[in-house]
Short mmCIF file of C-alpha atoms in Angstrom, two decimals:
data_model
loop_
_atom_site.label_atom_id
_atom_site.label_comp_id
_atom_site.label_asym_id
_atom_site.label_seq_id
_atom_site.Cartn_x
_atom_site.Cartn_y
_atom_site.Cartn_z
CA UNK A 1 0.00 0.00 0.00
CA UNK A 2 1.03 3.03 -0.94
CA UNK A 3 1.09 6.77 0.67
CA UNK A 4 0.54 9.64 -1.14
CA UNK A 5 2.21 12.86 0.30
CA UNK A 6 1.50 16.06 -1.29
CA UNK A 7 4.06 18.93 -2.35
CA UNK A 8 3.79 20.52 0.52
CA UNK A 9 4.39 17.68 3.33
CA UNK A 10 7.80 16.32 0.80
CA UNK A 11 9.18 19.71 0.93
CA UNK A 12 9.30 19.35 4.88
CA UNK A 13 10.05 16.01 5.14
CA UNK A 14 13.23 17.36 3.19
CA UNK A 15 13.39 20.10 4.94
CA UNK A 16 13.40 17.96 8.47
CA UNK A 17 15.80 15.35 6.87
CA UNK A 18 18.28 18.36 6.00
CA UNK A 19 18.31 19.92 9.99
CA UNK A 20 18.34 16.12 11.63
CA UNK A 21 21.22 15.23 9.19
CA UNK A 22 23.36 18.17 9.51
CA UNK A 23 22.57 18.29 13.47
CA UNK A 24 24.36 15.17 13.20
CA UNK A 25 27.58 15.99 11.11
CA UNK A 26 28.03 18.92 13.37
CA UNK A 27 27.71 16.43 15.90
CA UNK A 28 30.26 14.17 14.70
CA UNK A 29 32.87 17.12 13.87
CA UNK A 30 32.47 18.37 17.24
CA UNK A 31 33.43 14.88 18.50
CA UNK A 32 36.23 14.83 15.85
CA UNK A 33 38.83 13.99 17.94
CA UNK A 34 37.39 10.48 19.01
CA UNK A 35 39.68 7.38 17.43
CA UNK A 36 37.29 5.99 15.54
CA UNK A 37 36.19 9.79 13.55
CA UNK A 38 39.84 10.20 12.93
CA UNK A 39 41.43 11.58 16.33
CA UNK A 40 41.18 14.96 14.98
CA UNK A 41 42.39 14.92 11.95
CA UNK A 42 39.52 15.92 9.52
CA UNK A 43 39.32 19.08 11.99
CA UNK A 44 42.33 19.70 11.81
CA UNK A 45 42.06 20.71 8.33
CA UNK A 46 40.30 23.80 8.90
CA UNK A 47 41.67 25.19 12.66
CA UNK A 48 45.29 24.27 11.28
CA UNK A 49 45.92 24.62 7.66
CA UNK A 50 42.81 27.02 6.39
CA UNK A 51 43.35 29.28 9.17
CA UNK A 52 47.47 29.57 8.77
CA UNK A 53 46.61 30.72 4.74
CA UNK A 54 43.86 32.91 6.06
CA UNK A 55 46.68 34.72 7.89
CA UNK A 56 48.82 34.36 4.19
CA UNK A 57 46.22 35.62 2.49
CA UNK A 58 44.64 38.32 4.87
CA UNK A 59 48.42 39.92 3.88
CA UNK A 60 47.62 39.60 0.06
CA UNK A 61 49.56 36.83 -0.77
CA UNK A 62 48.67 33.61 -1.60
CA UNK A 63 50.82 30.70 0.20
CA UNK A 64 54.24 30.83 -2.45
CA UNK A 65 56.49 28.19 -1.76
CA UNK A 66 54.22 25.88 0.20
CA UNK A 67 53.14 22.58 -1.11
CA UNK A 68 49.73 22.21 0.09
CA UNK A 69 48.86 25.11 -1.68
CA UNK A 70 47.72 23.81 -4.84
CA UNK A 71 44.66 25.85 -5.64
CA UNK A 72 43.63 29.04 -7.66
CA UNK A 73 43.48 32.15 -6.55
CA UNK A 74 39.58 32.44 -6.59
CA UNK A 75 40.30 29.75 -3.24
CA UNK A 76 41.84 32.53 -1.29
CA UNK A 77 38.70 34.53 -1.34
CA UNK A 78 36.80 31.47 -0.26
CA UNK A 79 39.14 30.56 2.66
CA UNK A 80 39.19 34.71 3.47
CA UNK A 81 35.03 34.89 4.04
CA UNK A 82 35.03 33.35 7.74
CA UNK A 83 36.15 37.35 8.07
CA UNK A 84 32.47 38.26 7.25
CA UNK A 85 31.53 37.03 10.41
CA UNK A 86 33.85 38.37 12.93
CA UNK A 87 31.85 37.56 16.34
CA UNK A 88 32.98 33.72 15.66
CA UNK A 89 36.18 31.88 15.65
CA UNK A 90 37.49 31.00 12.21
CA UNK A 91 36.68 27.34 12.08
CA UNK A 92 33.21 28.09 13.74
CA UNK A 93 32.80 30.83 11.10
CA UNK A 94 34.15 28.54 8.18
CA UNK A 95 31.53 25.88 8.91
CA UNK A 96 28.75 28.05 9.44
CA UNK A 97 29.27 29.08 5.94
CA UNK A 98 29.56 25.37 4.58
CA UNK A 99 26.20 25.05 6.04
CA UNK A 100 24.91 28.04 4.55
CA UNK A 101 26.14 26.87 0.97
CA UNK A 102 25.08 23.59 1.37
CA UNK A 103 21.33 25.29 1.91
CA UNK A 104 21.88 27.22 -0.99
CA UNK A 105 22.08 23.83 -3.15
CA UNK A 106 19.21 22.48 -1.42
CA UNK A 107 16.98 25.03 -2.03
CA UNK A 108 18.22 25.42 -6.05
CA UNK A 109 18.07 21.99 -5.97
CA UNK A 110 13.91 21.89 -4.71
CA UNK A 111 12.99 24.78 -6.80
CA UNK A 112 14.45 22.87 -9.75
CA UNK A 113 12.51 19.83 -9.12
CA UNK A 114 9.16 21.48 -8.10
CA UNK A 115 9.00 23.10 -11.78
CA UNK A 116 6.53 21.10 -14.03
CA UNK A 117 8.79 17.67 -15.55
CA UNK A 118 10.88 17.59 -12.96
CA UNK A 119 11.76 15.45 -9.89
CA UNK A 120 12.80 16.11 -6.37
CA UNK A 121 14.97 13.21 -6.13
CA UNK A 122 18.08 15.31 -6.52
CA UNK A 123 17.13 17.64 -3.79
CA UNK A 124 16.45 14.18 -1.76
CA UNK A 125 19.94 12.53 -2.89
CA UNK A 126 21.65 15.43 -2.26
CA UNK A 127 20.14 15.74 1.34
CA UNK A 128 20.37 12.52 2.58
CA UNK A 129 23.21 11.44 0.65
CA UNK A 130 26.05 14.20 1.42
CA UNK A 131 25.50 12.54 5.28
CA UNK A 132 27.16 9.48 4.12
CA UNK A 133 30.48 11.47 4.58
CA UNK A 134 30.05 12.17 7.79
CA UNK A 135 31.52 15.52 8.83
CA UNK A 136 34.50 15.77 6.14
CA UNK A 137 32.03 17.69 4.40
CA UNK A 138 31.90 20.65 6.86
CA UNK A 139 35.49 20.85 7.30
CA UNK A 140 36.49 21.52 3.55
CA UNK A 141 35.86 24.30 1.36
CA UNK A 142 34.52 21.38 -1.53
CA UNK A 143 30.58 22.22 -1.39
CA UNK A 144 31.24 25.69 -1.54
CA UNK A 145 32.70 25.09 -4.69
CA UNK A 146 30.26 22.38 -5.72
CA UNK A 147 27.42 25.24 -4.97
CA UNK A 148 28.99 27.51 -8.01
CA UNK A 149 28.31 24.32 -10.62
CA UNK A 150 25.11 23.26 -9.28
CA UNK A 151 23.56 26.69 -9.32
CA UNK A 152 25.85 27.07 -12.82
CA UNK A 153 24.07 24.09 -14.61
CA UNK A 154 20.36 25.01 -12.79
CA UNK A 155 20.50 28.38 -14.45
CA UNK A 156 21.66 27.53 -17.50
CA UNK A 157 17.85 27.19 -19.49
CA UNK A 158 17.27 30.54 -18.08
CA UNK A 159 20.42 32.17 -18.75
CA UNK A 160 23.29 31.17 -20.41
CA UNK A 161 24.86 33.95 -19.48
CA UNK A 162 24.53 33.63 -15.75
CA UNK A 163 25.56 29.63 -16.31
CA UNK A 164 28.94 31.05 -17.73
CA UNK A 165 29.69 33.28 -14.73
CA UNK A 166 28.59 31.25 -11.98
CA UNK A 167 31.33 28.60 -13.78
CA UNK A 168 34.08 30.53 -14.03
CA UNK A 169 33.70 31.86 -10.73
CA UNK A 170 34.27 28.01 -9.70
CA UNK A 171 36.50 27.48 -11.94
CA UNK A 172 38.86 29.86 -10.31
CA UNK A 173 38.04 28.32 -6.99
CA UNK A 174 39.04 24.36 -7.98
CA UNK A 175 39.08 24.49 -11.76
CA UNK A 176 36.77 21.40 -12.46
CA UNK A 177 33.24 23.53 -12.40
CA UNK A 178 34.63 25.11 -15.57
CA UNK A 179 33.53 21.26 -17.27
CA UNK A 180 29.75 22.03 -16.48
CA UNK A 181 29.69 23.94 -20.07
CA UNK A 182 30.70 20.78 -22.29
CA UNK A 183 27.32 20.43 -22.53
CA UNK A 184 25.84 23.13 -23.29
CA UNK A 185 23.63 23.07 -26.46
CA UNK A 186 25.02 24.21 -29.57
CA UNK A 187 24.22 27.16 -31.19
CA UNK A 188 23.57 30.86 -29.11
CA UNK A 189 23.15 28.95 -25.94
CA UNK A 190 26.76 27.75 -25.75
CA UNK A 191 27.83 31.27 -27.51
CA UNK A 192 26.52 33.24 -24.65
CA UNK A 193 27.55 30.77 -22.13
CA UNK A 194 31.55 30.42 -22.83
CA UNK A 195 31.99 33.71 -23.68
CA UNK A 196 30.45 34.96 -20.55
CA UNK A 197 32.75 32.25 -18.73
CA UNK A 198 35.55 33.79 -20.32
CA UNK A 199 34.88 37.58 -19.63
CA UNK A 200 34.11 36.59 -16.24
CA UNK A 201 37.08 34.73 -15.28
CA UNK A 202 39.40 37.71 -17.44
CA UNK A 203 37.80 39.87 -14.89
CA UNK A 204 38.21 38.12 -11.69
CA UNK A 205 41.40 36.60 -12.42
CA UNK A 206 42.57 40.44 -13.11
CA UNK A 207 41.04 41.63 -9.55
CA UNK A 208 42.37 38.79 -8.13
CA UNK A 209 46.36 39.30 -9.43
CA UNK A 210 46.13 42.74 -8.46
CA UNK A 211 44.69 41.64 -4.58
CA UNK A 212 47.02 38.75 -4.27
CA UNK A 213 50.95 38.30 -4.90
CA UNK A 214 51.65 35.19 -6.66
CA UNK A 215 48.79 34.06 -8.05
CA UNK A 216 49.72 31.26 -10.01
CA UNK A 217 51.80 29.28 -7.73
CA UNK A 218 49.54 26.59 -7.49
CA UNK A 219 50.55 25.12 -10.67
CA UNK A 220 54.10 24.55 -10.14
CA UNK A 221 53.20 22.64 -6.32
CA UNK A 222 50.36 20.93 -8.56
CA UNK A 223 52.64 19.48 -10.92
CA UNK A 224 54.78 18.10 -8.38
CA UNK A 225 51.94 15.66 -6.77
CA UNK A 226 52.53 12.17 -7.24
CA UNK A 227 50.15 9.03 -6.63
CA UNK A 228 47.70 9.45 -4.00
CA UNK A 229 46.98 6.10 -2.13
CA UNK A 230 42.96 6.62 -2.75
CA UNK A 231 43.60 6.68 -6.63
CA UNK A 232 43.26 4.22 -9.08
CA UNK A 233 46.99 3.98 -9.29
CA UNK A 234 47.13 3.78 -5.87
CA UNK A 235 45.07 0.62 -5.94
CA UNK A 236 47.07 -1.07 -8.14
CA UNK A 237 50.12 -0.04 -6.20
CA UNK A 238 48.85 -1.02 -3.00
CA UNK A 239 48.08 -4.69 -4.36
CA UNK A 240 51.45 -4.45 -5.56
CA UNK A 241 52.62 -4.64 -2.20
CA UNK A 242 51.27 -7.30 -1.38
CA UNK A 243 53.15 -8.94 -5.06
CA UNK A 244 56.75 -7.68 -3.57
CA UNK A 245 56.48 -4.64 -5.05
CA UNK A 246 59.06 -2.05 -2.67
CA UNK A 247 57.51 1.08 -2.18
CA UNK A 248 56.06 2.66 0.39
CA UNK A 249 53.73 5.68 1.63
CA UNK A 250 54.64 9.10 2.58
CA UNK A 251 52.59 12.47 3.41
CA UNK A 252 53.68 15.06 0.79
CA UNK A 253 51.74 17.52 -0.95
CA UNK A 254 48.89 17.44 1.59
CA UNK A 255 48.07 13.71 1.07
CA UNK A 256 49.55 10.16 1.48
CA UNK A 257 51.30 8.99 -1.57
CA UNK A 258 53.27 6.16 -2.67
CA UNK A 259 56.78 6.81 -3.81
CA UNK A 260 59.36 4.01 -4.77
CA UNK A 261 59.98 2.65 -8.21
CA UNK A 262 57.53 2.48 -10.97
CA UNK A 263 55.31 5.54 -8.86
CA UNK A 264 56.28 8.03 -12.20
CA UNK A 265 54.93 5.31 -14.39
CA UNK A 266 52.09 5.04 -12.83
CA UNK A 267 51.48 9.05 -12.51
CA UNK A 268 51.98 9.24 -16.47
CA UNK A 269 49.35 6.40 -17.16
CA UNK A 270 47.00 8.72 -14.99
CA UNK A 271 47.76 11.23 -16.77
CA UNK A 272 47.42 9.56 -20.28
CA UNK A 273 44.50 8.41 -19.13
CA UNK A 274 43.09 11.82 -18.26
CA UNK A 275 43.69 12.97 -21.57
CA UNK A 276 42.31 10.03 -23.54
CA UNK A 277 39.04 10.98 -21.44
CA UNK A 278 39.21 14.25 -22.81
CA UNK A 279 39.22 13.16 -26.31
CA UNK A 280 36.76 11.01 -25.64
CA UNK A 281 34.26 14.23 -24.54
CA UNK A 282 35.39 16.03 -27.22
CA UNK A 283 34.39 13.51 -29.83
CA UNK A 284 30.94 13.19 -28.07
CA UNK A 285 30.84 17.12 -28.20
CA UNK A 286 31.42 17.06 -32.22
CA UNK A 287 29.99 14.21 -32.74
CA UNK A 288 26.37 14.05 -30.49
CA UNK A 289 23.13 15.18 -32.53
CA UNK A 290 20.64 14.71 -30.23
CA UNK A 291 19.94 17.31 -26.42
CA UNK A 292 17.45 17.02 -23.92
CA UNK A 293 17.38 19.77 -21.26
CA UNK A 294 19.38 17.15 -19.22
CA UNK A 295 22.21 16.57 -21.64
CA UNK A 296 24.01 19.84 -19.91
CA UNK A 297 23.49 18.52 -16.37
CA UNK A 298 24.75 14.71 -17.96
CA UNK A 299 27.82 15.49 -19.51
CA UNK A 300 28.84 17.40 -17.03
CA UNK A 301 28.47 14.59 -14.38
CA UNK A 302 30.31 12.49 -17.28
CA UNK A 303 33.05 14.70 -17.51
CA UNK A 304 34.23 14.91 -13.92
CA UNK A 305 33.36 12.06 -13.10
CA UNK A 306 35.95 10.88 -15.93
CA UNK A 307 38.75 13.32 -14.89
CA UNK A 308 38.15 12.22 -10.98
CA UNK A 309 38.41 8.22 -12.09
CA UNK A 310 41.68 8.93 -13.71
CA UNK A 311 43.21 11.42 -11.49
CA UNK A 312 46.38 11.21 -9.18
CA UNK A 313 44.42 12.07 -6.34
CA UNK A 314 40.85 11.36 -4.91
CA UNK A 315 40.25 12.62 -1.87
CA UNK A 316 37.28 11.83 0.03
CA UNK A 317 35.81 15.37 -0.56
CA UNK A 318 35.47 14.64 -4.59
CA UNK A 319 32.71 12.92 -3.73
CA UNK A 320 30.72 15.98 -2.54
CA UNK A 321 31.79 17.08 -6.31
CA UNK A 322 29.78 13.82 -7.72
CA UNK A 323 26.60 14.00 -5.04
CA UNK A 324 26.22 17.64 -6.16
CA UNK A 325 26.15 16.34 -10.14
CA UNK A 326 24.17 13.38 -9.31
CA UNK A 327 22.08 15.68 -7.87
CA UNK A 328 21.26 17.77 -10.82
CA UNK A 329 20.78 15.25 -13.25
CA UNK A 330 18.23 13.97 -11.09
CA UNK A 331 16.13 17.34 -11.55
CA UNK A 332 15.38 16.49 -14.59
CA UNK A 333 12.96 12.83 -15.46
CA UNK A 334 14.91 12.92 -18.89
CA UNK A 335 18.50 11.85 -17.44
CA UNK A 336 20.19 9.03 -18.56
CA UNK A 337 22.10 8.70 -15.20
CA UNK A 338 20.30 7.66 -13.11
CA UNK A 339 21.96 3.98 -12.40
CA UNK A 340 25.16 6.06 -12.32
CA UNK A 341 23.76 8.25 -9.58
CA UNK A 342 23.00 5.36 -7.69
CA UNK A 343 27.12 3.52 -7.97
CA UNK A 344 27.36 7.01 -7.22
CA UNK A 345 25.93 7.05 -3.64
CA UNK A 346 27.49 3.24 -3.35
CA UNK A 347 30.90 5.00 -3.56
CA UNK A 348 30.16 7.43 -1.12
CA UNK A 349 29.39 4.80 1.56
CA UNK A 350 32.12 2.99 1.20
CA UNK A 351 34.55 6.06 1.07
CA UNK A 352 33.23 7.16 4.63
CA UNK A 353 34.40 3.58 5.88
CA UNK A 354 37.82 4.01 4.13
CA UNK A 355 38.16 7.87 5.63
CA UNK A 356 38.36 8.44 8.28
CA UNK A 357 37.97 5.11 10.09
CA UNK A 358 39.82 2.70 8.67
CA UNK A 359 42.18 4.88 6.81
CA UNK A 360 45.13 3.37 8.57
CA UNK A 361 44.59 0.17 6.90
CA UNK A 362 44.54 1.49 3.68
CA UNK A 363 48.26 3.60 4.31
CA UNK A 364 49.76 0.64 5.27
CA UNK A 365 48.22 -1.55 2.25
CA UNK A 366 46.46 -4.19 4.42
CA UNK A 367 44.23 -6.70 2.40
CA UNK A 368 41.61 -5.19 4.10
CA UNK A 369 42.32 -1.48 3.09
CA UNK A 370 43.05 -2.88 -0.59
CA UNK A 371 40.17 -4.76 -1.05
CA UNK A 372 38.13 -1.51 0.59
CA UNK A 373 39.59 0.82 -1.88
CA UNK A 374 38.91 -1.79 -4.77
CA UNK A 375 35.55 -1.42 -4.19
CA UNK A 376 35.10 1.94 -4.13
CA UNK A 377 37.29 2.58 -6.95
CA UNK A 378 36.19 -0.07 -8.97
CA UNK A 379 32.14 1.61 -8.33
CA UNK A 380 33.76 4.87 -9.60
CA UNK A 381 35.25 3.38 -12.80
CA UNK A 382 32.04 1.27 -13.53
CA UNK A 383 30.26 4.63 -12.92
CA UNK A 384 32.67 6.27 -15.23
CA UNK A 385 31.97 3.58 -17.83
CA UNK A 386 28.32 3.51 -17.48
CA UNK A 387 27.94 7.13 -17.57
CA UNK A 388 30.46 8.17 -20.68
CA UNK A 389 28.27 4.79 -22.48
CA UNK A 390 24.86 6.22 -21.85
CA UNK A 391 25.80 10.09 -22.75
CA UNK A 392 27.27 8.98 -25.92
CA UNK A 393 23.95 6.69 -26.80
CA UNK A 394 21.61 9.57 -25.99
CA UNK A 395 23.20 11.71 -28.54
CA UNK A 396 22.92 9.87 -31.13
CA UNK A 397 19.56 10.61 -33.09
CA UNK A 398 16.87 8.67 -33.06
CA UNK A 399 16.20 5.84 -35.52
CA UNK A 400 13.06 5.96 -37.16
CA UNK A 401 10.66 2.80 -38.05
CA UNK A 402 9.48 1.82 -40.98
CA UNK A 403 6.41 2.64 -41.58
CA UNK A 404 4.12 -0.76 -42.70
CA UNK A 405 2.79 -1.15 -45.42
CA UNK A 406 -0.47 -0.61 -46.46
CA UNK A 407 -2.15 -2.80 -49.04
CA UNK A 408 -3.70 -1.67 -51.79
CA UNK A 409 -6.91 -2.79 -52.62
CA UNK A 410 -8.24 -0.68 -54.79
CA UNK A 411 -6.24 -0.04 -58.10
CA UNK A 412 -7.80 3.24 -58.76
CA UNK A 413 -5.15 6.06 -58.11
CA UNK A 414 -5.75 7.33 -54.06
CA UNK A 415 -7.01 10.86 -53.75
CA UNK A 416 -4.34 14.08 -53.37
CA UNK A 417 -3.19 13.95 -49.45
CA UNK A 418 -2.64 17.40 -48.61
CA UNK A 419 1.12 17.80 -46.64
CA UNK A 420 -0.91 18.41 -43.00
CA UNK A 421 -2.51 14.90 -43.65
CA UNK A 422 -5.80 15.84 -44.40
#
């Protein structure tokens, strides 16, 4: 049996899931320092590292010279904003403002999916599924970015010129919400769109060298990462371990990576990887015939979900990157990934066992850590798969049936048919 809720009684069950569930993660990062959350160490991030390049940046400059600091500018004004509210401390400011971002996708998110043809099931996914991380969500600066491509791709139908902006404005935040324009249609929509992404990030990128010393930084200490032990790579070194294989792990670049021989091997089949994936989107882009008003929201969660599978590093946080996606797509009842969505949310279960719980096992290789990460790496490349296969099927147009035959009975010559049919 059944049981119907109206409009208005889903929009506060949502709304009541959204305050229980983030009571909770507050809950847990409060508690942060207990063994079994990490003894500290997702907190950490934020009353340690944010806070010393707040003081950087508070100077105007970004963090030169420091490896962590792998990030464009736009992320100094991001990690700057706890100043807007000076009555708390910085890491109670910080996350006060995740929280307020992470409304601001809910809401776009329910508006979206109230609209006629359209489904609240990515406001629901994205409220009950960013949870499944547990607090590492309120102690990065990831669904603040995330909020700049949701709110990109939601406004695209309406204007393309507002899509553009709100993407470059991530884009110079953590580069990746710059892919939510593949899919824009072609034509004036995906005119207005790029080349409003492009004036907008001229613009910002200008007000942002002239407010910050040494603005590009980032990309020399972000060519210098190596093989994160939560990447594919890292998978297959880990197993390799366990084959005789000599390396170990160390904590450089703001992550545990493996280093020992073979590790630049590895990094360059990521890389070639990478850019086989980008091909592979391009060739969709040239070669697709058929949109939907979900093929923007589709290939975007194609794209980076593509460039995440093949990366160096993935961090528990990318997954806020692929809930917020998932989330979008899921507006709309014409997506074609939905069963992606779903590995999707499998992932992100499994990556809140791996981090921060059991993370130990996985730095030190232990079947148990392997075979975790195998799983959740292996539901990311299936998801990868499954989600470049159905993007590329739903742009191809349509095949038409033949139309039966008719028999002719009579041999006299049919009557004119007008082109209307009548």
């Amino acid at each position: 049996m059944s049981v119907y809720l109206s409009p208005r009684h889903r929009l506060f069950s949502l709304a009541a899931a959204w305050a229980v569930t983030r009571a909770l993660m507050l809950w847990l990062l409060a508690h942060d320092n207990l063994a079994v959350l990490g003894g500290g160490g997702v907190s950490r991030e934020v009353s340690h590292l944010y806070f010393r390049w707040y003081g950087v940046l508070s100077h105007g400059a970004c963090p030169a010279g420091d490896r962590l600091w792998q990030y464009p500018p736009g992320a100094g004004a991001v990690l700057l904003s706890p100043a807007l509210l000076p009555g708390l401390t910085y890491p109670q400011a910080f996350v006060t403002l995740t929280l307020l971002a992470d409304a601001v996708i809910a809401v776009a998110l329910v508006r979206a999916g109230s609209r006629a043809g359209r489904s609240l099931r990515g406001a629901t996914l994205w409220t009950l599924g960013l949870p499944l991380l547990l607090h590492v969500p309120l102690a990065r600066y990831d669904v603040q970015v995330t909020a700049f491509a949701v709110i990109s791709l939601l406004t695209l139908k309406r204007s393309p010129r507002a899509c553009g902006a709100f993407a470059a404005c991530g884009a110079l935040v953590k580069v990746w919400p710059a892919l939510a324009l593949l899919g824009t249609p072609r034509g004036r929509t995906t005119r207005e769109a790029w080349t409003s992404a492009a004036l907008a990030a001229a613009v910002l990128l200008a007000v942002l060298t002239a407010a910050f010393s040494d603005p590009f930084d980032f990309l020399r200490q972000q060519g210098g990462r190596g093989v994160q032990i939560e990447s594919l790579g890292g998978t297959v070194l880990g197993f390799a371990r366990h084959a005789g294989w000599r390396g170990s792990v160390r904590y450089q670049y703001g992550a545990m990576e493996f280093v020992g021989p073979h590790v630049p091997t590895v990094a360059a089949a990521s890389l070639a990887l990478t850019l086989v994936c980008f091909g592979l989107l391009l060739l969709w882009r040239v070669r697709a015939r058929r949109w939907t008003l979900a093929t923007p929201n589709d290939a975007a969660l194609t794209a980076v979900l593509l460039f995440t599978v093949t990366s160096r590093v993935i961090s528990p946080q990318y997954m806020v990157w692929l809930l917020g996606l998932s989330a979008v797509c899921l507006t709309s009842r014409h997506t074609t990934q939905r069963p992606v969505a779903a590995l999707i949310v499998a992932a992100t279960a499994v990556s809140s066992v791996v981090y921060p719980g059991l993370y130990e096992e996985v730095t030190r290789s232990t079947w148990t850590g392997c075979l975790l990460m195998l799983v959740r790496n292996g539901l990311l490349a299936t998801a990868a798969a499954l989600s470049f296969t159905r993007l590329w099927r739903s742009g191809l147009p349509a095949t038409k049936r033949p139309e039966p035959a008719t028999p002719v009975r009579d041999p006299q010559p049919a009557p004119a048919v007008s082109p209307t049919g009548h």
